[in-house]
CSV table of C-alpha atoms in Angstrom, one decimal:
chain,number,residue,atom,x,y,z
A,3,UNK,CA,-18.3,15.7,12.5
A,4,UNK,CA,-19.8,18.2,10.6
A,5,UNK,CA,-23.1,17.8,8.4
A,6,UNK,CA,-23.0,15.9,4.7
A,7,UNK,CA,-24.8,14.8,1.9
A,8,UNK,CA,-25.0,11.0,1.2
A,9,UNK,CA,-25.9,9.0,-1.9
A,10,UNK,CA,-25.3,5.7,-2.6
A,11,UNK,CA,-24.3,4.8,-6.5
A,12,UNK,CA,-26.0,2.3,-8.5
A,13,UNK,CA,-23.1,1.5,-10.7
A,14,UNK,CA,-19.4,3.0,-11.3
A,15,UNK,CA,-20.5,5.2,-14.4
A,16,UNK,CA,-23.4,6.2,-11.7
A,17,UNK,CA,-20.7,6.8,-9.1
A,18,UNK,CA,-18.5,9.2,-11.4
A,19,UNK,CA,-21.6,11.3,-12.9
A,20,UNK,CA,-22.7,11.7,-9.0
A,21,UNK,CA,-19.0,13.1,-8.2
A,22,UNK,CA,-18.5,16.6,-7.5
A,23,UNK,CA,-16.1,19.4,-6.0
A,24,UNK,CA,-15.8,18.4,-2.0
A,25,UNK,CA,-17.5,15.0,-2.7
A,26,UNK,CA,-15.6,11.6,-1.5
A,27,UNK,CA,-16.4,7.5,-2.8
A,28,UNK,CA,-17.1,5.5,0.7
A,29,UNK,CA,-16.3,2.1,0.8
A,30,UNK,CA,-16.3,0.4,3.6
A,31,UNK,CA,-15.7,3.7,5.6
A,32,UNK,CA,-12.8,1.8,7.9
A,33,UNK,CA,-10.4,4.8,7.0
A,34,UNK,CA,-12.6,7.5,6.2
A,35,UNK,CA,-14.6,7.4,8.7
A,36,UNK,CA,-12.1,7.5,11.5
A,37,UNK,CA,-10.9,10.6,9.4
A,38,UNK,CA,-14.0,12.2,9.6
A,39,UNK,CA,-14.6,11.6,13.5
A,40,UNK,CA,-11.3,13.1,13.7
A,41,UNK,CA,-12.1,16.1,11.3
A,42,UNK,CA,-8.8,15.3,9.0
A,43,UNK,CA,-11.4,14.6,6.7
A,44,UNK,CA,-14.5,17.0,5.8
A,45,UNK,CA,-16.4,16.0,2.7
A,46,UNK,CA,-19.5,17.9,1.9
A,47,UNK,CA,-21.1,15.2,0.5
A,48,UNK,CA,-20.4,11.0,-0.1
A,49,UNK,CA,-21.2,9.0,-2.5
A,50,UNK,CA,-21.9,5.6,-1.3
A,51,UNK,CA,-20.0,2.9,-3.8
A,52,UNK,CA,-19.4,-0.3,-0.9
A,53,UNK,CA,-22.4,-2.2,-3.4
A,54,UNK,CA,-21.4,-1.6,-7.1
A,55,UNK,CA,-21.0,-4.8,-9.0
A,56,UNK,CA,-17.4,-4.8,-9.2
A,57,UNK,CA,-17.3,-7.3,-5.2
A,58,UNK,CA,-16.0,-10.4,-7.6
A,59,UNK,CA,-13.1,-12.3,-8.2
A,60,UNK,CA,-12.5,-14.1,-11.4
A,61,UNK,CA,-10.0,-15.8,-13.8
A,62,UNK,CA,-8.2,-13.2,-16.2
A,63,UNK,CA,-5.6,-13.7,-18.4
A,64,UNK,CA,-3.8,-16.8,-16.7
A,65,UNK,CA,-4.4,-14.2,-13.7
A,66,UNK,CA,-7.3,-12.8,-11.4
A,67,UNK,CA,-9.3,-9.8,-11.8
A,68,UNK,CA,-10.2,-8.9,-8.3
A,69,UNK,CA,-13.2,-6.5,-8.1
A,70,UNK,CA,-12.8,-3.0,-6.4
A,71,UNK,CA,-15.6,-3.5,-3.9
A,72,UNK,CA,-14.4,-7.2,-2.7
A,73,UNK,CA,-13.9,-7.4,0.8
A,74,UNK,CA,-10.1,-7.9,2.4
A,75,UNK,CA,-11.3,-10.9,4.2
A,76,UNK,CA,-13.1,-12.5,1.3
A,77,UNK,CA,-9.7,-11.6,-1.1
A,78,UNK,CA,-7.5,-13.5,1.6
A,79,UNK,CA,-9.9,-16.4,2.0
A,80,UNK,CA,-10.4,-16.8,-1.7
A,81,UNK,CA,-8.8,-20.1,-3.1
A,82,UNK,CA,-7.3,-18.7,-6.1
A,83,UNK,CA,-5.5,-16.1,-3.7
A,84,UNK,CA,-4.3,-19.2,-1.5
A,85,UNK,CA,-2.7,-21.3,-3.7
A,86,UNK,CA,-1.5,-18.8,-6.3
A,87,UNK,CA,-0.9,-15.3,-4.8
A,88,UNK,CA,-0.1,-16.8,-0.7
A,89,UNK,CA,2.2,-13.6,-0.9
A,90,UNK,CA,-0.7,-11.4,-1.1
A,91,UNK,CA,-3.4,-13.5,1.2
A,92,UNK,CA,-0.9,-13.1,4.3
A,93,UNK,CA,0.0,-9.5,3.7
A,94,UNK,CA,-4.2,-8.8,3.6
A,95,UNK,CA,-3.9,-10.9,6.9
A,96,UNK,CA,-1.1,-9.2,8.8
A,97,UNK,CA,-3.1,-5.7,7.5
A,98,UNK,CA,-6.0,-5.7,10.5
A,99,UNK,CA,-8.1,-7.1,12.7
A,100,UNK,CA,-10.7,-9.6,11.4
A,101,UNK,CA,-13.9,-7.3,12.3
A,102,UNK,CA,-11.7,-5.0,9.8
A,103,UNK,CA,-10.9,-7.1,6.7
A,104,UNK,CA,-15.0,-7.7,7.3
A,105,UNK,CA,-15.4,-4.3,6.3
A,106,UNK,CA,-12.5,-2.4,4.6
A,107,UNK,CA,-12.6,-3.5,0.7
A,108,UNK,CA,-9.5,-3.8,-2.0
A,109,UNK,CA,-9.9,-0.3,-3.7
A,110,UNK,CA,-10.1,1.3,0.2
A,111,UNK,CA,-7.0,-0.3,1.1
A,112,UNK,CA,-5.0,1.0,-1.2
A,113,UNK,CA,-6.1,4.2,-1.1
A,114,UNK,CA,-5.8,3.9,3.2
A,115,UNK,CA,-4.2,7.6,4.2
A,116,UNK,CA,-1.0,7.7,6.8
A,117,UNK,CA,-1.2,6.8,10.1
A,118,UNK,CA,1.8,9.6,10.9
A,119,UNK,CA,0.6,11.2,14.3
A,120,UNK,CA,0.9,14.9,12.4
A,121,UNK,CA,-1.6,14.3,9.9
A,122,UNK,CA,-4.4,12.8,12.6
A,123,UNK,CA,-3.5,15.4,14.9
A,124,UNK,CA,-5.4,18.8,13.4
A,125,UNK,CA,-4.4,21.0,16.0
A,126,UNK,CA,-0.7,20.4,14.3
A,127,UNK,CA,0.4,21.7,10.8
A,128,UNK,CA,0.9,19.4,8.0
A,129,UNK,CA,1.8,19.4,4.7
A,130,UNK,CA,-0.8,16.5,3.7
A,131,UNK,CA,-3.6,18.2,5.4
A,132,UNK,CA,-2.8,21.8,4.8
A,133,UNK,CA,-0.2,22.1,1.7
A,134,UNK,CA,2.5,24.8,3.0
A,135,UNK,CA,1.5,24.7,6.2
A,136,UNK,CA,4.9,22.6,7.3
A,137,UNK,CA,6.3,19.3,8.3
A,138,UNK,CA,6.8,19.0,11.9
A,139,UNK,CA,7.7,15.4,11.7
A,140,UNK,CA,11.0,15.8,10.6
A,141,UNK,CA,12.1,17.2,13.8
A,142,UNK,CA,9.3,15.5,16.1
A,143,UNK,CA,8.1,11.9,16.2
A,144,UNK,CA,9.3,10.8,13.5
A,145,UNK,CA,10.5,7.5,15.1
A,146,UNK,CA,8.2,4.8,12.5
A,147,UNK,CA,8.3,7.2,9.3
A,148,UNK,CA,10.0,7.1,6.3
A,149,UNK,CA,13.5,6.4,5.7
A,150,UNK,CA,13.0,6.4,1.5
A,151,UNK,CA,12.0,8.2,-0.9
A,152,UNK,CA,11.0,11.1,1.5
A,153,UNK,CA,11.4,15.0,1.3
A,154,UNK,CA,11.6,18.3,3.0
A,155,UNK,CA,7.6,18.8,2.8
A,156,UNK,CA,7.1,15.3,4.0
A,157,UNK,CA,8.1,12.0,5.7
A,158,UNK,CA,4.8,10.2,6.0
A,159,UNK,CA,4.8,6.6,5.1
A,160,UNK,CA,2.2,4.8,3.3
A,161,UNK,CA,0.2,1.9,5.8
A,162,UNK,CA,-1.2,-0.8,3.4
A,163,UNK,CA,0.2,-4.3,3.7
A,164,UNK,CA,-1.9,-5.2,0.5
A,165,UNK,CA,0.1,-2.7,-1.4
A,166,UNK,CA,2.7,-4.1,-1.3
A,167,UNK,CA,2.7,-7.6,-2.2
A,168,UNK,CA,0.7,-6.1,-5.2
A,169,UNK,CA,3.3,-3.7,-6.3
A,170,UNK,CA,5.8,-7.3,-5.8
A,171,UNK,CA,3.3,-8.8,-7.9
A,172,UNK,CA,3.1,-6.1,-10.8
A,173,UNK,CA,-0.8,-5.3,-10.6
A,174,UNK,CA,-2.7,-3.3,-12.8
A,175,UNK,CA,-5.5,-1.1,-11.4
A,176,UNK,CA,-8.3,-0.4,-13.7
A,177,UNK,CA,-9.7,3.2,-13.1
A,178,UNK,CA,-12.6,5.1,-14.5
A,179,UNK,CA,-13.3,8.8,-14.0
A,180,UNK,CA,-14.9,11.6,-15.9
A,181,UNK,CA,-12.7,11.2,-18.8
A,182,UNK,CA,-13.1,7.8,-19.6
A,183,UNK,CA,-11.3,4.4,-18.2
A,184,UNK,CA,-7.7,3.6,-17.9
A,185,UNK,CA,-5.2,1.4,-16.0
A,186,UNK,CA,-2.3,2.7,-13.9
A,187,UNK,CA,0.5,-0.1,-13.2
A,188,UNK,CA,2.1,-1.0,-9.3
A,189,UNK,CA,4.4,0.1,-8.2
A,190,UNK,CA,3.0,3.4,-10.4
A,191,UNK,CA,-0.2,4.3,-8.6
A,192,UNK,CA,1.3,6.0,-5.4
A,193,UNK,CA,3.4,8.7,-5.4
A,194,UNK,CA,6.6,10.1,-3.5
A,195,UNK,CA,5.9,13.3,-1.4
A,196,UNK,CA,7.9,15.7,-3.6
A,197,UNK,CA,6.5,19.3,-3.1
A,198,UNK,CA,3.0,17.7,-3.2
A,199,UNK,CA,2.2,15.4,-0.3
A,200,UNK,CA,-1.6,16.1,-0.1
A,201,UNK,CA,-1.2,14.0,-3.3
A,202,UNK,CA,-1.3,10.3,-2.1
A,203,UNK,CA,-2.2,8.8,-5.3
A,204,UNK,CA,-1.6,9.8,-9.6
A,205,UNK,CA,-5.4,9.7,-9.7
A,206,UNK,CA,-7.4,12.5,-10.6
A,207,UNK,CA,-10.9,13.8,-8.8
A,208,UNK,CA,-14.1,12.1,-10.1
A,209,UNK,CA,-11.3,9.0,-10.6
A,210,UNK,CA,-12.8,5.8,-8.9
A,211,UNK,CA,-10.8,1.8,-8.9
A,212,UNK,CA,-13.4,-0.5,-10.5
A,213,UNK,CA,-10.9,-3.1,-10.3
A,214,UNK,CA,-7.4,-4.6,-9.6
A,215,UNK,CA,-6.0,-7.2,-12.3
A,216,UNK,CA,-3.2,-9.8,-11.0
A,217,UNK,CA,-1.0,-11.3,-13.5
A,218,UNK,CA,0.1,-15.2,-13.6
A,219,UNK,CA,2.0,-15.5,-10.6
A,220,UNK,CA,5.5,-15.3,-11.1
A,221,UNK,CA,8.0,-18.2,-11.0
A,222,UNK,CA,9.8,-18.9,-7.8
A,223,UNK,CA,8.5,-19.3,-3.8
A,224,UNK,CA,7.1,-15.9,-2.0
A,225,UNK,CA,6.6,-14.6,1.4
A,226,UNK,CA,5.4,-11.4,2.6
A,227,UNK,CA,7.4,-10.7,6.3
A,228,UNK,CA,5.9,-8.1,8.4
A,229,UNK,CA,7.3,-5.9,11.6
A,230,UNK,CA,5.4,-4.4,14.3
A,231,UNK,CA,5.4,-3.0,17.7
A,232,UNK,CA,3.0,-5.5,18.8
A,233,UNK,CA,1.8,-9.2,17.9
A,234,UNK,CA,-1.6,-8.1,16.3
A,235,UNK,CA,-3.3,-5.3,14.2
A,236,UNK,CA,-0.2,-2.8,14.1
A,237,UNK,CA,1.1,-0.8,11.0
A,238,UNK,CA,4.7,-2.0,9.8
A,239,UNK,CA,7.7,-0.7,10.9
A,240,UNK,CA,9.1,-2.6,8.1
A,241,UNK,CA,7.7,-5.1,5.8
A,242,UNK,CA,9.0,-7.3,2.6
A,243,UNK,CA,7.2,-9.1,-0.4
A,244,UNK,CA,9.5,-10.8,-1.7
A,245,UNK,CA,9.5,-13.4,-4.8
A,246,UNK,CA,12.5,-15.2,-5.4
A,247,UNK,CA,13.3,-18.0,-8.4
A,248,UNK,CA,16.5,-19.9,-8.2
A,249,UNK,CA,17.3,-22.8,-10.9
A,250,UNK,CA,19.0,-25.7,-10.8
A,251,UNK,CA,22.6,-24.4,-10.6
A,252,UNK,CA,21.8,-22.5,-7.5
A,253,UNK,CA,21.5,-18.8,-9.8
A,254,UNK,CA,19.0,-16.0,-8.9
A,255,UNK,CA,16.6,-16.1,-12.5
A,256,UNK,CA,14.3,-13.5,-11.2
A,257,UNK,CA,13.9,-12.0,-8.3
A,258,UNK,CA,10.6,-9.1,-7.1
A,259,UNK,CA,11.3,-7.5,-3.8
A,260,UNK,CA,9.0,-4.6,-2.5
A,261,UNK,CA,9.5,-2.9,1.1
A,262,UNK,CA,6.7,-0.9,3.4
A,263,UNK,CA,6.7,0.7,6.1
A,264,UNK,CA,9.7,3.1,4.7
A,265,UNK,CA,7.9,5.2,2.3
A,266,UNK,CA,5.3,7.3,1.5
A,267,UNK,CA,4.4,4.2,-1.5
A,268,UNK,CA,4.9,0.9,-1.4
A,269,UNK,CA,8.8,0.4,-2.1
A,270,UNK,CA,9.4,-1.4,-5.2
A,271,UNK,CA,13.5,-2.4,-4.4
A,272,UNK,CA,14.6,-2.0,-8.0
A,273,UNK,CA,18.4,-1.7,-7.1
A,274,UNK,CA,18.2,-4.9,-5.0
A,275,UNK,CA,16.6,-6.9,-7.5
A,276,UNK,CA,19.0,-6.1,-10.4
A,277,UNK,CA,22.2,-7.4,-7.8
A,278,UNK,CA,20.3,-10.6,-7.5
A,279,UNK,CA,19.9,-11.7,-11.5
A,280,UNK,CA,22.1,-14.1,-12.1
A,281,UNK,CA,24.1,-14.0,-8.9
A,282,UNK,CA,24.5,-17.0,-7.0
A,283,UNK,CA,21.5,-17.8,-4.1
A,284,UNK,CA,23.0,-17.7,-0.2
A,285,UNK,CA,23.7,-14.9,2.3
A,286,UNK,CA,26.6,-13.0,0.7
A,287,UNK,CA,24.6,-12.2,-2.4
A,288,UNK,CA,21.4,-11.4,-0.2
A,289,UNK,CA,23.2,-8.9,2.2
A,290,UNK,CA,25.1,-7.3,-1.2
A,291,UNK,CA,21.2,-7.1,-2.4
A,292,UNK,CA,19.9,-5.6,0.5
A,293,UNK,CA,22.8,-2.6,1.2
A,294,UNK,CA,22.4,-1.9,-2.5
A,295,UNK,CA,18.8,-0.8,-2.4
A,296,UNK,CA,19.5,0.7,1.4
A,297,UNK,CA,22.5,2.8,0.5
A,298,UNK,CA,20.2,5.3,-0.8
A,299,UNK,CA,18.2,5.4,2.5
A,300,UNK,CA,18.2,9.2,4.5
A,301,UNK,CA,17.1,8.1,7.7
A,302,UNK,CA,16.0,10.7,10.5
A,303,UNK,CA,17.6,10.9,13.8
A,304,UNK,CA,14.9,8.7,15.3
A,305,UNK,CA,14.4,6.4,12.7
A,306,UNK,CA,18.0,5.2,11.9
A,307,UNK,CA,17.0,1.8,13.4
A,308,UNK,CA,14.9,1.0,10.3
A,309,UNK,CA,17.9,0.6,7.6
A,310,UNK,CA,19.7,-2.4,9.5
A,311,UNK,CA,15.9,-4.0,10.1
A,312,UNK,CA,15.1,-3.5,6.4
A,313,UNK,CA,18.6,-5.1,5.9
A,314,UNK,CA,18.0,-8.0,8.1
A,315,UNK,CA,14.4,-8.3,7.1
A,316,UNK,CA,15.3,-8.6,3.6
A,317,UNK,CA,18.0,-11.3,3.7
A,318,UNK,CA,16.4,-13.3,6.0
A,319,UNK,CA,13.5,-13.7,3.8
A,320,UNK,CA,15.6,-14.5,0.9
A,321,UNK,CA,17.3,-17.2,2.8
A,322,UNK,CA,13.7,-18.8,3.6
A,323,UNK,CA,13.1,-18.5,-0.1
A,324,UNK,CA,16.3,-19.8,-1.2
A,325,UNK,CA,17.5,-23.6,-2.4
């Protein structure tokens, strides 16, 4: 690890004046660090903003406004979260280890970097390390990547759970930077590769998350499913957050659906969604659902497995959401 400055903000307007070309906001370090001890990442200096008065969660709107700084375990444990959001508090659960939800707080999860082997590895090229440098995924290991969404300069995929029951639930982020404050909707704040995939996020340098606001929960029963390799403190293969509402007559009102694991952003399932409206609840609507949002997946030849999981993954959490 090579030598850095460190300062630690007394507040987020402190934080922003503070930032500066080669600078980087710690949290609660559980990502960047490890990039650092690996040498993926090398800041020249760190500004420190794990204690800024934004660690609170509180009533908004009919919603919550959860505080940048608020720890993951704290967020899952929070009563509000419980009873209102359950979507959300397992996903933060099913994200890490318990000595890691102590630490890693809301704004660092969702701004968590990939996991793909490539981009830990700096002995290997990689477009999200070194732009132009290649993307020797595609025809390496490739095997948990992404099968959406992806291009030719990259096939990372994005490792938050958290992200994606919040881009089921239509979060806002609030943001503040150099030029003043401003929200940025989810799914909206993470982008596709493209012919930028050093770009993770839309937000700009100097830019830091004071906060992230929750809506009132949506109608309808959730669940957030998750897939791994193992039982425990594993990145998804595949994963769903999935809100569905079904009246009376046994008719889909509304329906949110959001997919990780696949993509290099949390998956908002768009296509999916609009087959469900006003289509009759059960297994034959859920499987035409899930094959519409699929049939634009490119899978790799390692990671073909993924589109009949997501398939199967999707329907059968509709069915345990259904009448």
């Amino acid at each position: 690890m090579r030598p850095f400055a460190y300062e630690r903000a007394h507040d987020a307007p402190d934080a922003v004046a503070r930032f500066r070309p080669g600078a980087m906001y710690l949290g609660g370090g559980t990502n960047l660090v490890d990039l650092m001890r690996l040498g993926v990442a090398e800041p020249d200096f760190l500004v420190d903003v794990s204690r800024l008065s934004c660690g609170d969660i509180e009533a908004s709107d009919g919603g919550l406004r959860i505080g940048a700084a608020v720890r993951n375990s704290d967020l899952a444990a929070h009563p509000g979260v419980r009873e209102r959001y359950p979507m959300l508090a397992r996903a933060v659960l099913t994200g890490a280890s318990g000595q890691v939800r102590n630490m890693a707080t809301v704004a660092g999860n969702l701004l968590q970097r990939t996991r793909c082997p490539y981009f830990q590895d700096v002995s290997k090229a990689c477009n999200k390390r070194r732009p132009g440098s290649g993307c020797p995924a595609i025809e390496g290991d490739h095997r948990n990547l992404a099968i959406l969404g992806h291009s030719e300069a990259c096939v990372a995929t994005h490792p938050s759970d958290m992200a994606v029951a919040l881009a089921a639930l239509d979060a806002r982020v609030h943001v503040t930077g150099p030029d003043g404050d401003r929200v940025v909707s989810m799914p909206g704040l993470h982008r596709l590769p493209g012919a930028e995939p050093h770009r993770d996020t839309v937000l700009e340098p100097g830019e830091l998350i004071t906060a992230v606001e929750l809506p009132p929960p949506p109608p309808g029963r959730s669940r957030y499913r998750k897939v791994r390799e193992r039982a425990s403190f594993a990145f998804a293969l595949v994963s769903v957050a999935a809100v569905l509402d079904v009246g009376d007559d046994g008719v889909v009102r509304g329906c949110r659906l959001a997919l990780g694991g696949v993509a290099h952003a949390p998956w908002r399932a768009s296509d999916a969604e609009r087959v469900l409206r006003g289509a009759p609840a059960g297994e034959e609507a859920f499987i035409r659902a899930a094959e519409a949002e699929l049939d634009q997946a490119r899978p790799l030849p390692r990671n073909g497995y993924k589109v009949p999981l997501a398939r199967n993954l999707i329907v059968r959490t509709l069915q345990e959401l259904g009448p």
